[in-house]
Amino acid sequence: ILYSKDADRRMPPASMAKMMTVYVAFQMIKSGELKLDTKFPVRPETWRAWHSQGSTMFLSSGENVSVEDLLKGIVTLSGNDACVVIAEAISPDGTEAGFARLMTQRAQELGMDQSTFINSSGWPQTGHVMSMRDLAILADRLITDFPEFYPLFAETEFEFDNRVPSNRL
């Protein structure tokens, strides 16, 4: 570290929380608990909650989406809907809140002591915080723990099912 100022100040993470969602998914893929070609359903409740809020990969209620496409939707499109679908599917209790607790637990295991996750996307919620030091730890661990997935972060476009997102470069 060459310079640091308020590195441990807790603040809302916004979409940077998605990095932790992706980290947890990568861990599960690496351990064999999850496969890239596994498909998860877009539950009607999930679709209703996210179809008009923030960034999206334009998922439709009732469709089944592969883990690989969900990860691309999160990383490339910053898809809040993709975060919730994957969170509910791999959560210990089937809820996004349960997945957020898992995110917080994994963050603490990585030494991210100033992070508490309340949701998988970074959507503003009371208590959802992260420090810049924790963000640096997470970025480093994503690169060093999962080099096989690093090229995913270089993708500049992703058209899921030929749906062109409005946040296209």
PDB file of C-alpha atoms in Angstrom:
ATOM      1  CA  ILE A   1       0.000   0.000   0.000  1.00  0.00           C
ATOM      2  CA  LEU A   2       1.504   3.300  -1.085  1.00  0.00           C
ATOM      3  CA  TYR A   3      -1.227   5.531   0.293  1.00  0.00           C
ATOM      4  CA  SER A   4      -4.315   4.943   2.366  1.00  0.00           C
ATOM      5  CA  LYS A   5      -6.989   7.238   3.768  1.00  0.00           C
ATOM      6  CA  ASP A   6      -9.995   5.980   5.733  1.00  0.00           C
ATOM      7  CA  ALA A   7      -9.419   2.467   4.359  1.00  0.00           C
ATOM      8  CA  ASP A   8     -11.463   0.918   7.168  1.00  0.00           C
ATOM      9  CA  ARG A   9     -14.416   3.310   7.011  1.00  0.00           C
ATOM     10  CA  ARG A  10     -17.601   1.313   6.470  1.00  0.00           C
ATOM     11  CA  MET A  11     -19.775   2.577   3.607  1.00  0.00           C
ATOM     12  CA  PRO A  12     -22.487   1.252   1.309  1.00  0.00           C
ATOM     13  CA  PRO A  13     -20.802  -0.960  -1.305  1.00  0.00           C
ATOM     14  CA  ALA A  14     -23.268  -0.448  -4.170  1.00  0.00           C
ATOM     15  CA  SER A  15     -22.452  -2.846  -7.018  1.00  0.00           C
ATOM     16  CA  MET A  16     -19.097  -3.771  -5.498  1.00  0.00           C
ATOM     17  CA  ALA A  17     -21.089  -6.230  -3.360  1.00  0.00           C
ATOM     18  CA  LYS A  18     -21.594  -8.229  -6.540  1.00  0.00           C
ATOM     19  CA  MET A  19     -17.909  -9.144  -6.353  1.00  0.00           C
ATOM     20  CA  MET A  20     -18.627 -11.103  -3.165  1.00  0.00           C
ATOM     21  CA  THR A  21     -21.618 -12.803  -4.795  1.00  0.00           C
ATOM     22  CA  VAL A  22     -19.340 -13.894  -7.632  1.00  0.00           C
ATOM     23  CA  TYR A  23     -16.605 -14.980  -5.187  1.00  0.00           C
ATOM     24  CA  VAL A  24     -18.995 -17.298  -3.335  1.00  0.00           C
ATOM     25  CA  ALA A  25     -20.223 -18.782  -6.633  1.00  0.00           C
ATOM     26  CA  PHE A  26     -16.630 -19.284  -7.844  1.00  0.00           C
ATOM     27  CA  GLN A  27     -15.788 -21.090  -4.582  1.00  0.00           C
ATOM     28  CA  MET A  28     -18.723 -23.442  -5.073  1.00  0.00           C
ATOM     29  CA  ILE A  29     -17.742 -24.134  -8.685  1.00  0.00           C
ATOM     30  CA  LYS A  30     -14.138 -24.833  -7.720  1.00  0.00           C
ATOM     31  CA  SER A  31     -15.223 -27.204  -4.934  1.00  0.00           C
ATOM     32  CA  GLY A  32     -17.581 -29.066  -7.274  1.00  0.00           C
ATOM     33  CA  GLU A  33     -20.751 -28.014  -5.424  1.00  0.00           C
ATOM     34  CA  LEU A  34     -21.896 -26.012  -8.458  1.00  0.00           C
ATOM     35  CA  LYS A  35     -21.464 -26.423 -12.208  1.00  0.00           C
ATOM     36  CA  LEU A  36     -21.422 -23.742 -14.906  1.00  0.00           C
ATOM     37  CA  ASP A  37     -24.089 -25.553 -16.920  1.00  0.00           C
ATOM     38  CA  THR A  38     -26.505 -25.937 -13.990  1.00  0.00           C
ATOM     39  CA  LYS A  39     -29.701 -24.022 -14.676  1.00  0.00           C
ATOM     40  CA  PHE A  40     -31.685 -22.120 -12.082  1.00  0.00           C
ATOM     41  CA  PRO A  41     -35.262 -20.885 -12.430  1.00  0.00           C
ATOM     42  CA  VAL A  42     -36.252 -17.243 -12.345  1.00  0.00           C
ATOM     43  CA  ARG A  43     -38.971 -17.363  -9.719  1.00  0.00           C
ATOM     44  CA  PRO A  44     -41.965 -15.056 -10.323  1.00  0.00           C
ATOM     45  CA  GLU A  45     -41.334 -13.413  -6.927  1.00  0.00           C
ATOM     46  CA  THR A  46     -37.744 -12.655  -7.898  1.00  0.00           C
ATOM     47  CA  TRP A  47     -38.790 -11.276 -11.261  1.00  0.00           C
ATOM     48  CA  ARG A  48     -41.460  -9.018  -9.758  1.00  0.00           C
ATOM     49  CA  ALA A  49     -38.981  -7.648  -7.226  1.00  0.00           C
ATOM     50  CA  TRP A  50     -36.215  -6.847  -9.748  1.00  0.00           C
ATOM     51  CA  HIS A  51     -37.602  -6.430 -13.255  1.00  0.00           C
ATOM     52  CA  SER A  52     -37.605  -2.638 -13.022  1.00  0.00           C
ATOM     53  CA  GLN A  53     -34.929  -1.831 -10.420  1.00  0.00           C
ATOM     54  CA  GLY A  54     -31.406  -0.904 -11.402  1.00  0.00           C
ATOM     55  CA  SER A  55     -29.166  -2.828 -13.769  1.00  0.00           C
ATOM     56  CA  THR A  56     -30.552  -6.036 -15.181  1.00  0.00           C
ATOM     57  CA  MET A  57     -29.806  -8.820 -17.645  1.00  0.00           C
ATOM     58  CA  PHE A  58     -33.497  -8.791 -18.607  1.00  0.00           C
ATOM     59  CA  LEU A  59     -34.461 -12.156 -17.202  1.00  0.00           C
ATOM     60  CA  SER A  60     -38.037 -13.324 -17.646  1.00  0.00           C
ATOM     61  CA  SER A  61     -40.190 -14.974 -15.033  1.00  0.00           C
ATOM     62  CA  GLY A  62     -40.222 -18.749 -15.327  1.00  0.00           C
ATOM     63  CA  GLU A  63     -37.158 -19.176 -17.531  1.00  0.00           C
ATOM     64  CA  ASN A  64     -34.193 -21.318 -16.523  1.00  0.00           C
ATOM     65  CA  VAL A  65     -30.744 -19.717 -16.739  1.00  0.00           C
ATOM     66  CA  SER A  66     -27.326 -21.366 -16.521  1.00  0.00           C
ATOM     67  CA  VAL A  67     -24.842 -20.447 -13.817  1.00  0.00           C
ATOM     68  CA  GLU A  68     -22.427 -19.371 -16.545  1.00  0.00           C
ATOM     69  CA  ASP A  69     -24.966 -16.936 -18.016  1.00  0.00           C
ATOM     70  CA  LEU A  70     -25.891 -15.628 -14.570  1.00  0.00           C
ATOM     71  CA  LEU A  71     -22.217 -14.958 -13.788  1.00  0.00           C
ATOM     72  CA  LYS A  72     -21.762 -13.162 -17.118  1.00  0.00           C
ATOM     73  CA  GLY A  73     -24.912 -11.168 -16.372  1.00  0.00           C
ATOM     74  CA  ILE A  74     -23.517 -10.139 -12.998  1.00  0.00           C
ATOM     75  CA  VAL A  75     -19.964  -9.329 -14.114  1.00  0.00           C
ATOM     76  CA  THR A  76     -20.633  -7.776 -17.520  1.00  0.00           C
ATOM     77  CA  LEU A  77     -24.098  -6.249 -17.086  1.00  0.00           C
ATOM     78  CA  SER A  78     -24.150  -5.703 -13.301  1.00  0.00           C
ATOM     79  CA  GLY A  79     -27.462  -7.567 -13.321  1.00  0.00           C
ATOM     80  CA  ASN A  80     -29.314  -7.257 -10.021  1.00  0.00           C
ATOM     81  CA  ASP A  81     -31.791  -9.861 -11.223  1.00  0.00           C
ATOM     82  CA  ALA A  82     -28.964 -12.331 -11.926  1.00  0.00           C
ATOM     83  CA  CYS A  83     -27.577 -11.774  -8.425  1.00  0.00           C
ATOM     84  CA  VAL A  84     -30.872 -12.603  -6.781  1.00  0.00           C
ATOM     85  CA  VAL A  85     -31.491 -15.702  -8.916  1.00  0.00           C
ATOM     86  CA  ILE A  86     -28.070 -17.166  -8.122  1.00  0.00           C
ATOM     87  CA  ALA A  87     -28.274 -16.093  -4.458  1.00  0.00           C
ATOM     88  CA  GLU A  88     -31.630 -17.776  -3.870  1.00  0.00           C
ATOM     89  CA  ALA A  89     -30.513 -20.899  -5.711  1.00  0.00           C
ATOM     90  CA  ILE A  90     -27.273 -21.482  -3.786  1.00  0.00           C
ATOM     91  CA  SER A  91     -28.291 -20.007  -0.437  1.00  0.00           C
ATOM     92  CA  PRO A  92     -28.202 -22.402   2.520  1.00  0.00           C
ATOM     93  CA  ASP A  93     -31.870 -21.626   3.196  1.00  0.00           C
ATOM     94  CA  GLY A  94     -33.096 -20.700  -0.305  1.00  0.00           C
ATOM     95  CA  THR A  95     -33.365 -16.985   0.439  1.00  0.00           C
ATOM     96  CA  GLU A  96     -31.320 -13.984  -0.586  1.00  0.00           C
ATOM     97  CA  ALA A  97     -31.014 -13.038   3.094  1.00  0.00           C
ATOM     98  CA  GLY A  98     -29.518 -16.454   3.836  1.00  0.00           C
ATOM     99  CA  PHE A  99     -27.068 -15.988   0.987  1.00  0.00           C
ATOM    100  CA  ALA A 100     -26.109 -12.551   2.340  1.00  0.00           C
ATOM    101  CA  ARG A 101     -25.305 -14.157   5.692  1.00  0.00           C
ATOM    102  CA  LEU A 102     -23.117 -16.665   3.829  1.00  0.00           C
ATOM    103  CA  MET A 103     -21.417 -13.766   2.003  1.00  0.00           C
ATOM    104  CA  THR A 104     -20.666 -12.083   5.342  1.00  0.00           C
ATOM    105  CA  GLN A 105     -19.307 -15.324   6.793  1.00  0.00           C
ATOM    106  CA  ARG A 106     -17.038 -15.910   3.776  1.00  0.00           C
ATOM    107  CA  ALA A 107     -15.887 -12.277   3.908  1.00  0.00           C
ATOM    108  CA  GLN A 108     -14.856 -12.700   7.536  1.00  0.00           C
ATOM    109  CA  GLU A 109     -12.952 -15.877   6.619  1.00  0.00           C
ATOM    110  CA  LEU A 110     -11.014 -13.792   4.072  1.00  0.00           C
ATOM    111  CA  GLY A 111     -10.148 -11.195   6.724  1.00  0.00           C
ATOM    112  CA  MET A 112     -12.736  -8.660   5.534  1.00  0.00           C
ATOM    113  CA  ASP A 113     -13.594  -7.439   9.028  1.00  0.00           C
ATOM    114  CA  GLN A 114     -15.517  -4.307   8.031  1.00  0.00           C
ATOM    115  CA  SER A 115     -18.033  -5.954   5.690  1.00  0.00           C
ATOM    116  CA  THR A 116     -21.628  -6.919   6.370  1.00  0.00           C
ATOM    117  CA  PHE A 117     -23.806  -7.983   3.459  1.00  0.00           C
ATOM    118  CA  ILE A 118     -27.588  -7.661   3.511  1.00  0.00           C
ATOM    119  CA  ASN A 119     -28.242  -8.585  -0.128  1.00  0.00           C
ATOM    120  CA  SER A 120     -26.416 -10.052  -3.118  1.00  0.00           C
ATOM    121  CA  SER A 121     -26.473  -7.033  -5.435  1.00  0.00           C
ATOM    122  CA  GLY A 122     -25.436  -4.070  -3.315  1.00  0.00           C
ATOM    123  CA  TRP A 123     -28.877  -2.499  -3.573  1.00  0.00           C
ATOM    124  CA  PRO A 124     -29.056   0.128  -0.789  1.00  0.00           C
ATOM    125  CA  GLN A 125     -30.166  -1.312   2.553  1.00  0.00           C
ATOM    126  CA  THR A 126     -29.445  -0.303   6.122  1.00  0.00           C
ATOM    127  CA  GLY A 127     -26.463  -2.176   7.508  1.00  0.00           C
ATOM    128  CA  HIS A 128     -25.091  -3.201   4.095  1.00  0.00           C
ATOM    129  CA  VAL A 129     -21.487  -1.961   4.356  1.00  0.00           C
ATOM    130  CA  MET A 130     -17.965  -2.597   3.172  1.00  0.00           C
ATOM    131  CA  SER A 131     -14.607  -0.832   3.586  1.00  0.00           C
ATOM    132  CA  MET A 132     -12.108   0.014   0.871  1.00  0.00           C
ATOM    133  CA  ARG A 133      -9.543  -2.243   2.552  1.00  0.00           C
ATOM    134  CA  ASP A 134     -12.033  -5.121   2.401  1.00  0.00           C
ATOM    135  CA  LEU A 135     -12.737  -4.362  -1.247  1.00  0.00           C
ATOM    136  CA  ALA A 136      -9.003  -4.537  -2.003  1.00  0.00           C
ATOM    137  CA  ILE A 137      -8.766  -7.879  -0.181  1.00  0.00           C
ATOM    138  CA  LEU A 138     -11.703  -9.221  -2.187  1.00  0.00           C
ATOM    139  CA  ALA A 139     -10.330  -8.015  -5.534  1.00  0.00           C
ATOM    140  CA  ASP A 140      -6.968  -9.631  -4.788  1.00  0.00           C
ATOM    141  CA  ARG A 141      -8.579 -12.913  -3.725  1.00  0.00           C
ATOM    142  CA  LEU A 142     -10.800 -13.048  -6.825  1.00  0.00           C
ATOM    143  CA  ILE A 143      -7.692 -12.823  -9.003  1.00  0.00           C
ATOM    144  CA  THR A 144      -5.424 -15.123  -6.996  1.00  0.00           C
ATOM    145  CA  ASP A 145      -7.985 -17.753  -5.944  1.00  0.00           C
ATOM    146  CA  PHE A 146      -9.742 -18.051  -9.309  1.00  0.00           C
ATOM    147  CA  PRO A 147      -7.349 -17.218 -12.170  1.00  0.00           C
ATOM    148  CA  GLU A 148      -9.382 -19.510 -14.444  1.00  0.00           C
ATOM    149  CA  PHE A 149     -12.325 -17.092 -14.176  1.00  0.00           C
ATOM    150  CA  TYR A 150     -10.314 -13.873 -14.538  1.00  0.00           C
ATOM    151  CA  PRO A 151     -10.993 -13.554 -18.318  1.00  0.00           C
ATOM    152  CA  LEU A 152     -14.692 -13.167 -17.472  1.00  0.00           C
ATOM    153  CA  PHE A 153     -13.894  -9.696 -16.124  1.00  0.00           C
ATOM    154  CA  ALA A 154     -12.461  -8.607 -19.498  1.00  0.00           C
ATOM    155  CA  GLU A 155     -15.716  -9.172 -21.388  1.00  0.00           C
ATOM    156  CA  THR A 156     -17.276  -5.901 -22.551  1.00  0.00           C
ATOM    157  CA  GLU A 157     -20.526  -7.262 -23.958  1.00  0.00           C
ATOM    158  CA  PHE A 158     -22.970  -9.977 -23.110  1.00  0.00           C
ATOM    159  CA  GLU A 159     -26.244 -10.469 -24.953  1.00  0.00           C
ATOM    160  CA  PHE A 160     -28.219 -13.010 -22.991  1.00  0.00           C
ATOM    161  CA  ASP A 161     -30.599 -14.852 -25.304  1.00  0.00           C
ATOM    162  CA  ASN A 162     -30.122 -12.083 -27.912  1.00  0.00           C
ATOM    163  CA  ARG A 163     -31.468  -9.443 -25.515  1.00  0.00           C
ATOM    164  CA  VAL A 164     -29.437  -6.276 -26.005  1.00  0.00           C
ATOM    165  CA  PRO A 165     -29.047  -4.451 -22.683  1.00  0.00           C
ATOM    166  CA  SER A 166     -29.426  -0.702 -22.455  1.00  0.00           C
ATOM    167  CA  ASN A 167     -26.138  -0.492 -20.538  1.00  0.00           C
ATOM    168  CA  ARG A 168     -24.191  -1.822 -23.529  1.00  0.00           C
ATOM    169  CA  LEU A 169     -20.829  -0.169 -24.274  1.00  0.00           C
TER     170      LEU A 169
END
